[in-house]
Amino acid sequence: MTEQIDCAVIGAGVVGLAVARRLALAGRNMVVFEAEDSIGTQTSSRNSEVIHAGIYYPTETRKARLCVAGRDALYRYCRDRGVAHERLGKLIVATTADQEPALQRIAAQAHANGVTDLRRVDGSELADLEPALHASAGLLSPSTGIIDVHGLMRALRIDAEQAGTVVVVRSPVLAGSVGADGSLSLDIDGSGDVRCHAVVNCAGLRAWDVAASLTGFAQEFLPAKYLAKGNYYSLAHGSVPFSRLIYPVPVDGGLGVHLTLDLGGRARFGPDVEWVDEVDYRVDGTRVGEFESAIRRYWPGLPDGALQPDYCGIRPKVTGPGHAAGDFVFQTAADHGVPGLINLFGIESPGLTSCLAIADEVATML
């Protein structure tokens, strides 16, 4: 049996749901196909739940541009739709004097990206803000916050469905083809073909597999794929003496083992960067010593034996170890020659923060 629809979104993570909502509100007839049993079970729900300010990314990259625009849109959306969030702010800290030039570079990059509320804090002010913190200097980012990502995805799904979108779970895209008339046909779980005028591939970790399965899509247009596992640890007991998020200066592949808080005040440490070859959501408990060492650089008071493995996530990256962080990759027919197909690759952090801005850009492309 062959069904005919206007537009398919593949993947019901936070980005796929945001895209479906945006296109449905613009009048498109939408169906979202999700391979898992429920929405947002992979990258979208395995992160720090942080609303990023847009500080680190090279100017004019999609990450820089969409993070700043997405941050503002996301705060507005959360207020309008009652999605739980809090603008806690964060401190990016130099724990030694030789790290302080890195703070200057970060501040310059943030300003170039349009993040104008970042300011340096030193000495007594730093001690007043976070008495338990060990740092020689820091940057205070008042625009950084935290969010209930599951509440966000529920709100996006409700908006999309109320605008006519159908979200179908347990429906993996197994293959597809490009018709002579330019239409796209998708094999959904082997149960039949769905013909679409447009397809937006938001499959996250599976985006490469989905694109590669489409007959008529040339494999040469697949970008490189790397997987960076991020382990998180939490406190086995007690609480942390901090009211803001604490980030060290960035490291290769990520932002270092930072301290985040959830909306219940629970502390999480991570993610670290562990380059892996396959998706595996088991937390590596042997890394506890590395975590303790990294955390004690800014929180010397971390008690011995206080950390326990918590959860982990996998970042889908387009660049690997030792290389500069890659940008979001958006592919259209101008890139790969398949009309109506948009592929999103490498949607890692700040993908959550950027989701509404990503959706706007996809809508413009279509």
Coordinates of C-alpha atoms in Angstrom, one line a residue:
M1 CA 0.0 0.0 0.0
T2 CA 1.3 3.5 -0.9
E3 CA 0.2 6.5 1.1
Q4 CA 0.6 10.1 -0.2
I5 CA 1.5 13.0 2.2
D6 CA 2.9 16.5 1.9
C7 CA 5.9 16.5 4.2
A8 CA 7.6 13.9 6.4
V9 CA 9.9 14.7 9.3
I10 CA 12.1 11.8 10.3
G11 CA 12.9 11.8 14.0
A12 CA 10.8 13.0 16.9
G13 CA 13.5 14.6 19.0
V14 CA 13.4 18.2 20.1
V15 CA 14.6 19.4 16.7
G16 CA 12.2 17.2 14.7
L17 CA 9.3 18.2 16.8
A18 CA 10.2 21.9 16.5
V19 CA 10.5 21.5 12.7
A20 CA 7.1 19.7 12.5
R21 CA 5.5 22.4 14.6
R22 CA 6.9 25.2 12.5
L23 CA 5.9 23.7 9.2
A24 CA 2.4 22.7 10.4
L25 CA 1.8 26.2 11.6
A26 CA 2.8 27.4 8.1
G27 CA 0.1 25.2 6.6
R28 CA 2.0 22.0 5.6
N29 CA 0.4 18.6 6.0
M30 CA 2.9 16.9 8.3
V31 CA 3.7 13.4 9.5
V32 CA 6.6 12.7 12.0
F33 CA 8.1 9.2 11.9
E34 CA 9.9 8.1 15.0
A35 CA 11.8 4.8 15.2
E36 CA 11.7 4.5 19.0
D37 CA 8.7 3.7 21.3
S38 CA 8.3 7.4 22.3
I39 CA 9.5 10.9 21.4
G40 CA 13.0 12.2 22.3
T41 CA 14.6 9.1 23.9
Q42 CA 18.1 9.6 22.6
T43 CA 20.2 12.8 22.2
S44 CA 17.3 15.1 23.2
S45 CA 16.9 13.5 26.6
R46 CA 20.5 12.7 27.3
N47 CA 22.1 16.1 27.8
S48 CA 22.5 18.8 30.4
E49 CA 19.2 20.5 29.7
V50 CA 21.0 23.8 29.5
I51 CA 19.8 26.8 27.5
H52 CA 23.1 28.1 26.1
A53 CA 23.8 31.8 25.6
G54 CA 25.8 31.4 22.4
I55 CA 29.2 32.1 23.7
Y56 CA 31.8 29.8 22.2
Y57 CA 31.0 29.2 18.6
P58 CA 32.9 30.8 15.7
T59 CA 31.1 33.9 14.5
E60 CA 28.8 33.4 11.5
T61 CA 28.6 29.7 11.9
R62 CA 25.1 28.2 12.1
K63 CA 25.8 27.2 15.7
A64 CA 26.6 30.8 16.7
R65 CA 23.8 32.4 14.8
L66 CA 21.1 29.8 15.6
C67 CA 22.0 29.5 19.3
V68 CA 21.6 33.3 19.9
A69 CA 18.4 33.4 18.0
G70 CA 17.2 30.1 19.4
R71 CA 18.0 31.1 23.0
D72 CA 15.7 34.2 22.8
A73 CA 13.0 32.3 21.0
L74 CA 13.1 29.5 23.5
Y75 CA 12.8 31.7 26.6
R76 CA 9.8 33.4 25.0
Y77 CA 8.3 30.0 24.1
C78 CA 8.8 28.7 27.6
R79 CA 7.1 31.7 29.1
D80 CA 4.2 31.6 26.6
R81 CA 3.6 27.8 26.9
G82 CA 4.4 27.3 30.6
V83 CA 7.4 25.1 30.0
A84 CA 9.4 24.9 33.2
H85 CA 12.8 26.7 33.0
E86 CA 15.0 29.0 35.0
R87 CA 17.6 31.6 34.0
L88 CA 20.2 30.6 36.6
G89 CA 23.2 32.0 34.9
K90 CA 26.6 30.3 34.7
L91 CA 30.2 31.0 35.6
I92 CA 33.0 30.0 33.2
V93 CA 36.0 29.8 35.4
A94 CA 39.8 29.9 35.2
T95 CA 41.2 27.9 38.1
T96 CA 44.7 29.1 37.5
A97 CA 46.2 32.3 36.3
D98 CA 47.5 30.8 33.1
Q99 CA 43.9 30.0 32.1
E100 CA 42.8 33.6 32.3
P101 CA 43.8 34.5 28.7
A102 CA 41.3 31.9 27.6
L103 CA 38.6 33.8 29.4
Q104 CA 39.6 36.9 27.4
R105 CA 39.3 35.0 24.1
I106 CA 35.9 33.5 25.2
A107 CA 34.6 37.0 26.1
A108 CA 35.7 38.4 22.7
Q109 CA 34.1 35.5 20.9
A110 CA 30.9 35.9 22.8
H111 CA 30.7 39.6 22.0
A112 CA 31.3 38.9 18.3
N113 CA 28.4 36.5 18.4
G114 CA 26.1 39.2 19.9
V115 CA 26.2 37.9 23.5
T116 CA 26.6 41.3 25.1
D117 CA 25.7 40.6 28.7
L118 CA 28.8 38.5 29.5
R119 CA 31.0 40.1 32.1
R120 CA 34.2 39.3 34.0
V121 CA 34.2 38.7 37.7
D122 CA 37.3 38.5 40.0
G123 CA 38.3 38.4 43.6
S124 CA 35.8 39.3 46.2
E125 CA 32.9 39.4 43.8
L126 CA 33.6 35.9 42.6
A127 CA 33.8 34.7 46.3
D128 CA 30.5 36.5 47.1
L129 CA 28.7 34.9 44.2
E130 CA 29.9 31.3 44.9
P131 CA 31.9 31.0 48.2
A132 CA 32.8 27.3 47.6
L133 CA 34.3 28.0 44.2
H134 CA 38.0 27.9 43.6
A135 CA 38.9 30.2 40.7
S136 CA 41.2 33.1 40.0
A137 CA 38.7 34.7 37.6
G138 CA 35.5 34.0 35.8
L139 CA 32.9 35.1 33.2
L140 CA 29.3 35.5 34.4
S141 CA 26.7 34.6 31.8
P142 CA 23.3 35.7 33.0
S143 CA 21.6 34.5 29.8
T144 CA 22.4 30.8 30.5
G145 CA 19.6 28.8 32.0
I146 CA 18.1 25.3 32.4
I147 CA 14.9 23.8 31.0
D148 CA 12.7 20.8 31.4
V149 CA 13.4 19.2 28.0
H150 CA 10.7 16.6 28.3
G151 CA 8.2 19.4 29.0
L152 CA 9.5 21.3 26.0
M153 CA 9.0 18.3 23.7
R154 CA 5.5 17.7 25.0
A155 CA 4.6 21.3 24.3
L156 CA 6.1 21.2 20.8
R157 CA 4.3 17.9 20.1
I158 CA 1.0 19.3 21.3
D159 CA 1.4 22.4 19.1
A160 CA 2.3 20.3 16.1
E161 CA -0.6 18.0 16.6
Q162 CA -3.1 20.8 17.2
A163 CA -1.9 22.2 13.8
G164 CA -2.7 18.9 12.1
T165 CA 0.6 16.9 12.5
V166 CA 0.5 13.2 13.0
V167 CA 3.3 11.8 15.2
V168 CA 3.9 8.1 14.6
V169 CA 6.2 6.1 16.9
R170 CA 7.8 2.7 16.4
S171 CA 8.0 3.6 12.7
P172 CA 11.7 3.5 11.5
V173 CA 12.5 4.6 8.0
L174 CA 14.2 1.5 6.5
A175 CA 14.8 2.8 3.0
G176 CA 13.6 5.2 0.4
S177 CA 13.9 6.3 -3.2
V178 CA 13.6 9.3 -5.4
G179 CA 10.9 9.1 -8.1
A180 CA 11.2 10.2 -11.7
D181 CA 8.7 13.0 -10.9
G182 CA 10.9 14.2 -8.0
S183 CA 8.7 12.8 -5.3
L184 CA 10.3 10.9 -2.4
S185 CA 9.2 7.5 -1.3
L186 CA 9.9 6.1 2.2
D187 CA 9.6 2.5 3.4
I188 CA 8.2 2.8 6.9
D189 CA 9.0 -0.3 8.9
G190 CA 8.6 -2.5 5.9
S191 CA 4.8 -2.0 6.0
G192 CA 4.4 0.1 2.9
D193 CA 5.7 3.1 1.0
V194 CA 4.8 6.7 1.9
R195 CA 5.2 9.2 -0.9
C196 CA 6.2 12.7 0.1
H197 CA 6.7 16.1 -1.6
A198 CA 9.3 16.9 1.0
V199 CA 11.3 15.1 3.7
V200 CA 13.3 16.6 6.5
N201 CA 15.8 14.2 8.0
C202 CA 16.1 15.0 11.7
A203 CA 17.1 11.6 12.8
G204 CA 20.0 12.6 14.9
L205 CA 22.4 9.7 15.4
R206 CA 20.6 7.9 12.6
A207 CA 20.6 10.8 10.1
W208 CA 23.5 9.3 8.2
D209 CA 21.8 5.9 8.0
V210 CA 18.6 7.4 6.8
A211 CA 20.2 9.5 4.1
A212 CA 22.4 6.5 2.9
S213 CA 19.3 4.3 2.6
L214 CA 17.7 6.6 0.0
T215 CA 18.2 5.4 -3.5
G216 CA 19.1 8.4 -5.6
F217 CA 21.0 10.1 -2.9
A218 CA 24.7 10.0 -3.7
Q219 CA 26.8 8.7 -0.9
E220 CA 29.5 11.2 -1.6
F221 CA 27.3 13.8 0.0
L222 CA 27.4 12.1 3.4
P223 CA 29.6 14.1 5.8
A224 CA 32.0 12.3 8.1
K225 CA 30.5 10.9 11.2
Y226 CA 32.0 10.7 14.7
L227 CA 30.5 9.7 18.0
A228 CA 31.5 11.5 21.2
K229 CA 30.1 9.8 24.3
G230 CA 29.5 12.0 27.3
N231 CA 29.3 10.4 30.7
Y232 CA 27.5 12.1 33.6
Y233 CA 28.0 11.5 37.3
S234 CA 25.9 12.7 40.2
L235 CA 26.3 13.0 44.0
A236 CA 25.5 9.8 45.9
H237 CA 24.3 11.9 48.8
G238 CA 24.1 15.5 49.8
S239 CA 24.0 18.6 47.6
V240 CA 26.4 21.1 46.1
P241 CA 27.0 24.6 47.6
F242 CA 26.4 26.4 44.2
S243 CA 23.5 28.3 42.9
R244 CA 24.8 28.7 39.3
L245 CA 26.1 26.4 36.6
I246 CA 29.9 26.1 36.8
Y247 CA 31.9 25.5 33.6
P248 CA 35.7 25.2 33.3
V249 CA 37.4 26.6 30.2
P250 CA 36.6 24.3 27.2
V251 CA 38.5 21.2 26.2
D252 CA 38.9 19.4 22.9
G253 CA 35.5 18.0 21.8
G254 CA 33.4 19.6 24.5
L255 CA 33.1 22.2 27.3
G256 CA 34.8 20.2 30.0
V257 CA 33.3 18.4 33.0
H258 CA 31.0 21.1 34.2
L259 CA 28.4 21.3 37.0
T260 CA 24.8 21.7 36.0
L261 CA 21.7 21.8 38.2
D262 CA 18.2 20.6 37.2
L263 CA 15.0 22.3 38.1
G264 CA 14.8 20.3 41.3
G265 CA 18.3 21.6 42.4
R266 CA 19.9 18.2 41.8
A267 CA 23.6 18.5 40.6
R268 CA 25.0 16.7 37.7
F269 CA 28.7 16.6 36.5
G270 CA 29.6 16.2 32.9
P271 CA 29.7 15.4 30.2
D272 CA 33.3 14.3 29.5
V273 CA 34.5 13.4 26.0
E274 CA 34.9 9.7 25.2
W275 CA 35.3 9.0 21.4
V276 CA 33.5 5.8 20.6
D277 CA 32.7 3.7 17.5
E278 CA 29.1 2.7 18.3
V279 CA 26.1 3.9 20.4
D280 CA 26.3 2.5 23.9
Y281 CA 24.4 4.1 26.7
R282 CA 26.2 2.3 29.6
V283 CA 28.0 4.8 31.8
D284 CA 31.7 4.2 32.2
G285 CA 32.1 3.8 35.9
T286 CA 35.9 3.6 35.7
R287 CA 36.1 7.3 34.8
V288 CA 35.2 8.4 38.3
G289 CA 38.9 9.3 39.2
E290 CA 39.1 11.6 36.1
F291 CA 35.8 13.3 37.1
E292 CA 37.0 13.8 40.7
S293 CA 40.2 15.4 39.5
A294 CA 38.4 17.7 37.0
I295 CA 35.8 18.8 39.5
R296 CA 38.2 19.5 42.4
R297 CA 40.0 22.0 40.2
Y298 CA 37.0 24.3 40.8
W299 CA 35.3 22.6 43.8
P300 CA 38.1 21.4 46.1
G301 CA 35.5 20.5 48.7
L302 CA 34.1 17.6 46.7
P303 CA 33.9 14.8 49.4
D304 CA 35.8 11.6 48.8
G305 CA 33.6 8.8 47.3
A306 CA 30.7 11.2 46.7
L307 CA 30.3 10.6 42.9
Q308 CA 28.2 7.9 41.4
P309 CA 27.6 7.0 37.7
D310 CA 24.4 8.6 36.4
Y311 CA 23.6 8.6 32.7
C312 CA 25.3 9.3 29.4
G313 CA 24.6 10.7 25.9
I314 CA 26.2 10.4 22.5
R315 CA 27.0 13.5 20.5
P316 CA 26.6 13.1 16.7
K317 CA 29.6 15.0 15.3
V318 CA 30.9 15.8 11.8
T319 CA 34.5 16.3 13.0
G320 CA 36.7 14.1 15.1
P321 CA 39.3 14.2 17.8
G322 CA 42.0 16.8 17.4
H323 CA 40.0 18.9 14.9
A324 CA 38.0 22.1 15.4
A325 CA 34.4 21.5 16.4
G326 CA 32.2 21.2 13.3
D327 CA 29.1 23.3 12.5
F328 CA 25.6 22.1 12.0
V329 CA 25.2 20.7 8.5
F330 CA 22.0 21.5 6.6
Q331 CA 21.8 19.9 3.2
T332 CA 19.3 20.8 0.5
A333 CA 18.8 20.0 -3.2
A334 CA 21.4 22.7 -4.0
D335 CA 23.9 20.4 -2.2
H336 CA 22.9 16.9 -3.1
G337 CA 20.5 17.3 -6.1
V338 CA 17.4 15.6 -4.5
P339 CA 14.5 18.0 -4.6
G340 CA 12.5 18.3 -1.4
L341 CA 15.1 16.5 0.8
I342 CA 16.7 18.4 3.7
N343 CA 19.3 16.5 5.8
L344 CA 20.4 17.8 9.2
F345 CA 23.7 16.3 10.3
G346 CA 25.8 17.0 13.4
I347 CA 23.0 18.4 15.5
E348 CA 24.7 18.3 18.8
S349 CA 24.9 21.1 21.4
P350 CA 23.6 23.7 21.1
G351 CA 20.8 21.9 19.2
L352 CA 18.4 22.0 22.1
T353 CA 18.8 25.7 22.5
S354 CA 18.7 26.3 18.8
C355 CA 15.7 24.1 18.0
L356 CA 13.1 26.9 17.2
A357 CA 15.7 28.8 15.2
I358 CA 16.6 25.6 13.3
A359 CA 13.0 25.1 12.6
D360 CA 12.7 28.6 11.1
E361 CA 15.7 28.0 8.9
V362 CA 14.3 24.7 7.6
A363 CA 11.0 26.4 6.9
T364 CA 12.8 29.0 4.8
M365 CA 14.7 26.4 2.9
L366 CA 11.5 24.6 2.0

